[in-house]
mmCIF file of C-alpha atoms and ligand atoms in Angstrom:
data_model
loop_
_atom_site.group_PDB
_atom_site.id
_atom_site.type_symbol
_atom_site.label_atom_id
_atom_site.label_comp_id
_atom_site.label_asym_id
_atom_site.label_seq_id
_atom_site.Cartn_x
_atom_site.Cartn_y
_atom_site.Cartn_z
ATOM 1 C CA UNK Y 13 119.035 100.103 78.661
ATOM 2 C CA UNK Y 14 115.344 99.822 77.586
ATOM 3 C CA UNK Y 15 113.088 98.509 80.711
ATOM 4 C CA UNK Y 16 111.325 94.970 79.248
ATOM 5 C CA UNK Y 17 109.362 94.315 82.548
ATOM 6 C CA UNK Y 18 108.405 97.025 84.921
ATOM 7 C CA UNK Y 19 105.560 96.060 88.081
ATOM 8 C CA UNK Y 20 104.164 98.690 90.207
ATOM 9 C CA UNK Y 21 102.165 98.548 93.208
ATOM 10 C CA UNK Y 22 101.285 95.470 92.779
ATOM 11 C CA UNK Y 23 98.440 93.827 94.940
ATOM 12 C CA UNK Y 24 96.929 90.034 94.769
ATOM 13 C CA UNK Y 25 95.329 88.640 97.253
ATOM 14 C CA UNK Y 26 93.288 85.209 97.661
ATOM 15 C CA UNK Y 27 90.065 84.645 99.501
ATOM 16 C CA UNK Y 28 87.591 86.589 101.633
ATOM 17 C CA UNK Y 29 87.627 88.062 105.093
ATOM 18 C CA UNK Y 30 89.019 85.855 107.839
ATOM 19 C CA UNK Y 31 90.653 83.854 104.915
ATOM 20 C CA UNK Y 32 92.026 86.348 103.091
ATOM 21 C CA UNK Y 33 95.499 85.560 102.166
ATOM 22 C CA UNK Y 34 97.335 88.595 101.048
ATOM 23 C CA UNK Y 35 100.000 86.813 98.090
ATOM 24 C CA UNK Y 36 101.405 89.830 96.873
ATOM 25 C CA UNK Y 37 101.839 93.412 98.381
ATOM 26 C CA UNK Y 38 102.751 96.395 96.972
ATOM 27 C CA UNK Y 39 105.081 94.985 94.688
ATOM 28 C CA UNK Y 40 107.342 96.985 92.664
ATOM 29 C CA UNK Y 41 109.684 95.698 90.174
ATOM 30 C CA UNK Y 42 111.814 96.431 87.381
ATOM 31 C CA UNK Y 43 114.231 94.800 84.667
ATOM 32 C CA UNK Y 44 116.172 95.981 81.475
ATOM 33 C CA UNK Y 45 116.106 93.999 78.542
ATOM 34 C CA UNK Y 46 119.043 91.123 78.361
ATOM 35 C CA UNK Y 47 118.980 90.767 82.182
ATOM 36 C CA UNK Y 48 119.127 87.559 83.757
ATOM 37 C CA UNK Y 49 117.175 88.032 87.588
ATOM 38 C CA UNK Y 50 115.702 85.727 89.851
ATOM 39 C CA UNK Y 51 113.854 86.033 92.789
ATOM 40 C CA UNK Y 52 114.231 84.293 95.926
ATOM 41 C CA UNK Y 53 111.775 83.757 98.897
ATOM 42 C CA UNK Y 54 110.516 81.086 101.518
ATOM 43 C CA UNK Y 55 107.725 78.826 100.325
ATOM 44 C CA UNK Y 56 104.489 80.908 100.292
ATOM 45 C CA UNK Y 57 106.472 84.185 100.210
ATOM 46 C CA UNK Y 58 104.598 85.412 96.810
ATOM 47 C CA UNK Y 59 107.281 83.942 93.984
ATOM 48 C CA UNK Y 60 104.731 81.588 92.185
ATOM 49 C CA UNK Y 61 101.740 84.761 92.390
ATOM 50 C CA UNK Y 62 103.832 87.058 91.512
ATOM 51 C CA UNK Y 63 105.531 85.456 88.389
ATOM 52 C CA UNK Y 64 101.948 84.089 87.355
ATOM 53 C CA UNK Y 65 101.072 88.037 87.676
ATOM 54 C CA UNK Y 66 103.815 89.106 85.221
ATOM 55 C CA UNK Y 67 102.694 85.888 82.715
ATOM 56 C CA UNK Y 68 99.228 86.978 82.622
ATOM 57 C CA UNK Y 69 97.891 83.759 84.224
ATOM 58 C CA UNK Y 70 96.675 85.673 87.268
ATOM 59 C CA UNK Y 71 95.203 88.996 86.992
ATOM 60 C CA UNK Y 72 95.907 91.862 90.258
ATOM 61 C CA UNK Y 73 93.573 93.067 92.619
ATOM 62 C CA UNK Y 74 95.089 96.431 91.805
ATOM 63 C CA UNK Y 75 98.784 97.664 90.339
ATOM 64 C CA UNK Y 76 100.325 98.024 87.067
ATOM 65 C CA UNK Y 77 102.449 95.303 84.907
ATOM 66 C CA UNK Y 78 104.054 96.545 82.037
ATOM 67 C CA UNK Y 79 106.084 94.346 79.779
ATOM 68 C CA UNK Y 80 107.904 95.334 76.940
ATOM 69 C CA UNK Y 81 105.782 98.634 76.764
ATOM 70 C CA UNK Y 82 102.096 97.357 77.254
ATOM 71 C CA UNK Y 83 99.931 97.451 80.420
ATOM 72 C CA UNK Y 84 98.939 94.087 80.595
ATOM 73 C CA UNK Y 85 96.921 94.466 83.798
ATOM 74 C CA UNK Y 86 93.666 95.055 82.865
ATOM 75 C CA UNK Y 87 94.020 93.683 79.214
ATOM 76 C CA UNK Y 88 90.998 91.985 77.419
ATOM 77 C CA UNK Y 89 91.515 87.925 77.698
ATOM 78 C CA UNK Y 90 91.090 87.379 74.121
ATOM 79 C CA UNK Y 91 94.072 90.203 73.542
ATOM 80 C CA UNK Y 92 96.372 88.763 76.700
ATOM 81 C CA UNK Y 93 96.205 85.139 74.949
ATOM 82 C CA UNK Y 94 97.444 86.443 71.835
ATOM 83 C CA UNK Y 95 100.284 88.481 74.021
ATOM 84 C CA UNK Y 96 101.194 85.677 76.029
ATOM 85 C CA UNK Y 97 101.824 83.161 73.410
ATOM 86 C CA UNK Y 98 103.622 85.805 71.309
ATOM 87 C CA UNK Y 99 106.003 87.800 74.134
ATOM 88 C CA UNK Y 100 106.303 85.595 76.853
ATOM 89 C CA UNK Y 101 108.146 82.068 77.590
ATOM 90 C CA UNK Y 102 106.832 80.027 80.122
ATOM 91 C CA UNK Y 103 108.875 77.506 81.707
ATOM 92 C CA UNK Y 104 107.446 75.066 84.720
ATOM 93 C CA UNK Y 105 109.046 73.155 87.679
ATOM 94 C CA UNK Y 106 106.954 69.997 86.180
ATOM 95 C CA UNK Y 107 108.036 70.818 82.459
ATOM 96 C CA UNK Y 108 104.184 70.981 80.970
ATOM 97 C CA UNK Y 109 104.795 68.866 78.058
ATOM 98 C CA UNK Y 110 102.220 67.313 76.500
ATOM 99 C CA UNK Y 111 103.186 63.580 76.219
ATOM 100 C CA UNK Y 112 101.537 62.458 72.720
ATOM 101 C CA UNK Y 113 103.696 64.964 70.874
ATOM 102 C CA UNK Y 114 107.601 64.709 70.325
ATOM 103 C CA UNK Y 115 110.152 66.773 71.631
ATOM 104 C CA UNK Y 116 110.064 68.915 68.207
ATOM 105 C CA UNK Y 117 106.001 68.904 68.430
ATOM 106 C CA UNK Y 118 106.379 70.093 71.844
ATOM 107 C CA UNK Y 119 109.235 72.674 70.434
ATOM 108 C CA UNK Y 120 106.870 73.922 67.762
ATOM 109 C CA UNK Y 121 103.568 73.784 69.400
ATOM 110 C CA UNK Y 122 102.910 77.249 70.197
ATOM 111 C CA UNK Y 123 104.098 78.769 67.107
ATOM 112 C CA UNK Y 124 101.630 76.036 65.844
ATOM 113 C CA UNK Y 125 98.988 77.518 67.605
ATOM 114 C CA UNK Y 126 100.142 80.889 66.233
ATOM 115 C CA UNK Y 127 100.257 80.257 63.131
ATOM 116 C CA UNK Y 128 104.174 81.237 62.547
ATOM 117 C CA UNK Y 129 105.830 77.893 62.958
ATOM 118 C CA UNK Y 130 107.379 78.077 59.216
ATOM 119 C CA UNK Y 131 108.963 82.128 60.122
ATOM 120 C CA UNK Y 132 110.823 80.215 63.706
ATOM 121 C CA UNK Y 133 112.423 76.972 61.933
ATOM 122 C CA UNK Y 134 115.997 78.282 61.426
ATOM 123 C CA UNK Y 135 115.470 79.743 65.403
ATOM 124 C CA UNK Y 136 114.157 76.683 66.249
ATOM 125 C CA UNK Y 137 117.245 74.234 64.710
ATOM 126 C CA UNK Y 138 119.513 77.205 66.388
ATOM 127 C CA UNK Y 139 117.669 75.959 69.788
ATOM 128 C CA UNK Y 140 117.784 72.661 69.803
ATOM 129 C CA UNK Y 141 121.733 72.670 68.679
ATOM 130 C CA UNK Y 142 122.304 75.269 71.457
ATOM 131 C CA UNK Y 143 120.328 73.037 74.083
ATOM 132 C CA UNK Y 144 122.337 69.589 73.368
ATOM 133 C CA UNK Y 145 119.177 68.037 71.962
ATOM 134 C CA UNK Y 146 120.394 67.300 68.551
ATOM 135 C CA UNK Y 147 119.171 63.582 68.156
ATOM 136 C CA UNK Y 148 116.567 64.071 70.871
ATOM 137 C CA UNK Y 149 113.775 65.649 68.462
ATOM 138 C CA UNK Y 150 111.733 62.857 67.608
ATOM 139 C CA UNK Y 151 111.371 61.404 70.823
ATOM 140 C CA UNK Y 152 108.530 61.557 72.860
ATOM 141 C CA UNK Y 153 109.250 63.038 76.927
ATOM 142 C CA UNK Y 154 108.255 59.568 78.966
ATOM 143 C CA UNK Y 155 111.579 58.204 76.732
ATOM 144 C CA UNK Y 156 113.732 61.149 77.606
ATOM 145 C CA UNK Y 157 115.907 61.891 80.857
ATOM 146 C CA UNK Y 158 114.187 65.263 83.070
ATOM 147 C CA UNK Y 159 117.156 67.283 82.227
ATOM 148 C CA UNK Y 160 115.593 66.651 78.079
ATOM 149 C CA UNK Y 161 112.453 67.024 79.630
ATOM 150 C CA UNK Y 162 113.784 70.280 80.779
ATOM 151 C CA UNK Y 163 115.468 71.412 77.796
ATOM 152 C CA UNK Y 164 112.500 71.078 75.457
ATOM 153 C CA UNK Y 165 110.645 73.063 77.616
ATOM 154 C CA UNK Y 166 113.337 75.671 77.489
ATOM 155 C CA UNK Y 167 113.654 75.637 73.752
ATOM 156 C CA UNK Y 168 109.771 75.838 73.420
ATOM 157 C CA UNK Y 169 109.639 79.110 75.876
ATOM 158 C CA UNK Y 170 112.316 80.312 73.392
ATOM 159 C CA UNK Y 171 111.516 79.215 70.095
ATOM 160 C CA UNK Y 172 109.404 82.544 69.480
ATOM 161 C CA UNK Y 173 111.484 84.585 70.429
ATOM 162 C CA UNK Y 174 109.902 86.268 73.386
ATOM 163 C CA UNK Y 175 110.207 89.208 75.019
ATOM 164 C CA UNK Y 176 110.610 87.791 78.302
ATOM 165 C CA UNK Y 177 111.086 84.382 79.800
ATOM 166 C CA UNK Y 178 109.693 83.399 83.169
ATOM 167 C CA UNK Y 179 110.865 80.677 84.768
ATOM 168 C CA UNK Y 180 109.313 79.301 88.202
ATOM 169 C CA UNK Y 181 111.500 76.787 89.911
ATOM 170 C CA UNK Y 182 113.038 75.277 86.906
ATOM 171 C CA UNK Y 183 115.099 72.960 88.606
ATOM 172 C CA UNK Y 184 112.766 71.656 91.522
ATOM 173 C CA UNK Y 185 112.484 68.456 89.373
ATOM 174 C CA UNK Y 186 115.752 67.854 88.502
ATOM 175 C CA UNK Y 187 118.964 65.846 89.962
ATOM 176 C CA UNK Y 188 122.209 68.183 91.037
ATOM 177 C CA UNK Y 189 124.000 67.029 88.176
ATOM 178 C CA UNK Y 190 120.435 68.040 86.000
ATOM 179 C CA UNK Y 191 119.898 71.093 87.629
ATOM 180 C CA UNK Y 192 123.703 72.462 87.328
ATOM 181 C CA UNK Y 193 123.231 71.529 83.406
ATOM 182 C CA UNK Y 194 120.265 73.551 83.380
ATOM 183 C CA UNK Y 195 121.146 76.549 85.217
ATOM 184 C CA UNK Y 196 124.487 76.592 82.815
ATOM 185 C CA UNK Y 197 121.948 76.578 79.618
ATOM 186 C CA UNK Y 198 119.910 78.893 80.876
ATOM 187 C CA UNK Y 199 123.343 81.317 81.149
ATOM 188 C CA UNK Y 200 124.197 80.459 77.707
ATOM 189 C CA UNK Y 201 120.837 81.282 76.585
ATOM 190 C CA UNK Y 202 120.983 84.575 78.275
ATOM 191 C CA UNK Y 203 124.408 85.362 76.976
ATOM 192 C CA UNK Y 204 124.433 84.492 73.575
ATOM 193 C CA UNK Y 205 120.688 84.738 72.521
ATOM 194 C CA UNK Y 206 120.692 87.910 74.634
ATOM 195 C CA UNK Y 207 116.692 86.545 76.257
ATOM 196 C CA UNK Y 208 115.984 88.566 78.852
ATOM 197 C CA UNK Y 209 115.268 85.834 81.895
ATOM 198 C CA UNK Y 210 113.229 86.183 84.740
ATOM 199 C CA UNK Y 211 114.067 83.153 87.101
ATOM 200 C CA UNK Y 212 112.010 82.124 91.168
ATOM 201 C CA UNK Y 213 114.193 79.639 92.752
ATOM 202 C CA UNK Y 214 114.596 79.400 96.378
ATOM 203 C CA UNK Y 215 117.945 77.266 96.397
ATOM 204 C CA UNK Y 216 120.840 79.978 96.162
ATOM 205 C CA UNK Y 217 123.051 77.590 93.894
ATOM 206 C CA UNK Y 218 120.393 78.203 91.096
ATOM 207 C CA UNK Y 219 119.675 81.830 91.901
ATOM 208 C CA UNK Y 220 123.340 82.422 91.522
ATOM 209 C CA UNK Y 221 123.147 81.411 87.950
ATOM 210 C CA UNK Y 222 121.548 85.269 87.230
ATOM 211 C CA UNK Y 223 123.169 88.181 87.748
ATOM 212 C CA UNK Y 224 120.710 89.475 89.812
ATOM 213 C CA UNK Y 225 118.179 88.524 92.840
ATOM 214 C CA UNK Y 226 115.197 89.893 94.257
ATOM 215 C CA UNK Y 227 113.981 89.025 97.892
ATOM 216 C CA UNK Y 228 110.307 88.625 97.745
ATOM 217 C CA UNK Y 229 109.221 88.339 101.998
ATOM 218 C CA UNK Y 230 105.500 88.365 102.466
ATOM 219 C CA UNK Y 231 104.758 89.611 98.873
ATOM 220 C CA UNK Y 232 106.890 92.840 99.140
ATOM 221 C CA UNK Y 233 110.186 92.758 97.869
ATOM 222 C CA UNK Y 234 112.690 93.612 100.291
ATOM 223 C CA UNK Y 235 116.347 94.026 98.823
ATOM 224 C CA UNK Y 236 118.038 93.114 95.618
ATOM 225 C CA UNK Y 237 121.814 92.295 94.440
ATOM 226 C CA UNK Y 238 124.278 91.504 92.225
ATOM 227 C CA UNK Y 239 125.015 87.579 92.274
ATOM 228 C CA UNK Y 240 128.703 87.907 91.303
ATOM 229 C CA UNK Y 241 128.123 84.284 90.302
ATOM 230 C CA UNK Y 242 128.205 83.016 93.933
ATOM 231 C CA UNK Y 243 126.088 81.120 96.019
ATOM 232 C CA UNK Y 244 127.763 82.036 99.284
ATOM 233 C CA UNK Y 245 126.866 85.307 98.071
ATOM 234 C CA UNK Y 246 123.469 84.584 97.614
ATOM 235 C CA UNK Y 247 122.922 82.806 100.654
ATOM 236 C CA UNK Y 248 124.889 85.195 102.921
ATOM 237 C CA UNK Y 249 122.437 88.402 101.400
ATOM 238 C CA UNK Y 250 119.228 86.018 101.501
ATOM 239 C CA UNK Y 251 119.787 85.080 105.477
ATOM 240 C CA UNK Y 252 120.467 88.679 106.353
ATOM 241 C CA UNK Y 253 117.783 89.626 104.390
ATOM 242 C CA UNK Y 254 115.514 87.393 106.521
ATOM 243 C CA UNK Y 255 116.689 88.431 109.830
HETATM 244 N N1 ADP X 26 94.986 79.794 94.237
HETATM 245 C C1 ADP X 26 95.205 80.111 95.514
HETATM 246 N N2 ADP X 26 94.190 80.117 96.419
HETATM 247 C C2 ADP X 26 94.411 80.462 97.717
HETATM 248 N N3 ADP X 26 95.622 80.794 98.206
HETATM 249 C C3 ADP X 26 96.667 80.787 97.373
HETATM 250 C C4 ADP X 26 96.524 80.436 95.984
HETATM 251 N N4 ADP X 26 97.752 80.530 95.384
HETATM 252 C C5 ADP X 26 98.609 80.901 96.354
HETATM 253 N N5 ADP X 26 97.970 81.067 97.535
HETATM 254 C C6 ADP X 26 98.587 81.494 98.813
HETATM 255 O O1 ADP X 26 99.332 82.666 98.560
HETATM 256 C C7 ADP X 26 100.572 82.652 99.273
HETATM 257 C C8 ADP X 26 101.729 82.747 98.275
HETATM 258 O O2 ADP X 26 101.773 81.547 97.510
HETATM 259 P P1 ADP X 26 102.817 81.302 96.322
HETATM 260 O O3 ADP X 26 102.782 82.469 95.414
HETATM 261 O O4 ADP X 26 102.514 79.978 95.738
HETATM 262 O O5 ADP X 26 104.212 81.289 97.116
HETATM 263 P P2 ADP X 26 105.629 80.650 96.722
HETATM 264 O O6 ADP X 26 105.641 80.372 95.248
HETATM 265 O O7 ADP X 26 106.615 81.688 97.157
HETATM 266 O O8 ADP X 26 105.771 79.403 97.560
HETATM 267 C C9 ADP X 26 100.565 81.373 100.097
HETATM 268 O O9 ADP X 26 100.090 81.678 101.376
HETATM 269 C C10 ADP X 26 99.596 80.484 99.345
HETATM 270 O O10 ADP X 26 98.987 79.550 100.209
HETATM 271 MG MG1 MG X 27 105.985 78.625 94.140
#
């Protein structure tokens, strides 16, 4: 299977000499296309850095980050805009949306942006069937439930079809019931629409929604698994991963 995110040597650090917080060390990564990963970590372990690395937001002290075939560490801004918004879906613990628009606004705003909203409608209808928000479109987020919320935020990281999306905490906003929903979509999503997903949760019930997890531990990544769909799975090889 063809790689679609690849991270090596990887290096970020914030601040300057006795504050100098090292975020991410030496971090190596790789996915195929299709996969569904997540990594896992203790608050502060790297997840958010690293994942804003990979997105573009952030750029490395030093390291490569290739996705989908391009070295985007190191790219020109004007030239990492125009990749971002084209091969990679963002999706936020707080959802991002902006609150004047509607749910399809919100759906269709960075295709907007783009210029291609017209070439994504019949993806876009395909999206909002697949996500249960038939009905929901024309509604603005303050009038819909956070698991909507959610879900347009979802469909909007998907509506152009990207190469990758990157997810950072997805559910940290949500109810249990909200949050099971979610991590069931985002299976479906993977599964059907074939998106390669990378997910940074540190609650094992969500990161057992991928197939895979990372351990990120002081900004190195430290051992990696197959899910098998289980939490006590996850949990059991995150604790002894920590010990
Ligand atoms: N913008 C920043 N300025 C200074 N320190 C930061 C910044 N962002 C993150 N850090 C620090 O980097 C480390 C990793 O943070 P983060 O990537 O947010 O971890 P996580 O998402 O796993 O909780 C933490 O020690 C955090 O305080
Ligand atoms: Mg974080």
């Amino acid at each position: 299977m063809k790689e679609i995110l690849k991270t090596a040597g990887l290096n970020k650090a914030f601040g300057m000499g006795e504050n100098e917080v090292v975020a991410v060390r030496n971090a190596s990564f790789s996915m195929v296309a299709g996969a569904f990963e997540a990594v896992m970590g203790p608050s502060g372990s790297g997840k958010s850095t690293f994942l804003h690395l990979i997105a573009g937001l952030l750029s490395p002290d030093s390291g490569s980050i290739i996705v989908e075939d391009r070295e985007i560490a190191g790219m020109p801004d004007t030239e990492l805009t125009l990749f971002r918004r084209r091969r990679i879906g963002l999706i936020f613990q707080d959802f991002n949306l902006i609150p004047t628009l509607t749910a399809q606004e919100n759906i269709e705003l960075p295709l907007l942006l783009d210029g291609t909203a017209h070439e994504h409608s019949a993806r876009i209808a395909e999206l909002v069937s697949l996500l249960g928000l038939n009905g929901r479109t024309s509604h603005f987020p303050e009038q819909l439930s956070g698991g909507e919320r959610q879900r347009v935020a979802v469909a909007r990281a998907l509506a152009g079809s990207p190469a990758i999306v990157l997810a950072d905490e997805p559910t940290g906003n949500l109810d249990s019931p909200a949050a099971r929903s979610l991590c069931e979509l985002l299976r479906k999503v993977n599964k059907e629409l074939g998106s390669s997903i990378l997910m940074v949760s540190h609650d094992p019930v969500v990161a057992a929604a991928a197939d895979r997890v990372h351990i990120l531990r002081d900004g190195h990544f430290c051992a990696s698994f197959a899910t098998h769909g289980s939490a006590a799975t996850v949990s059991e090889r995150y604790l002894a991963a920590m010990v």
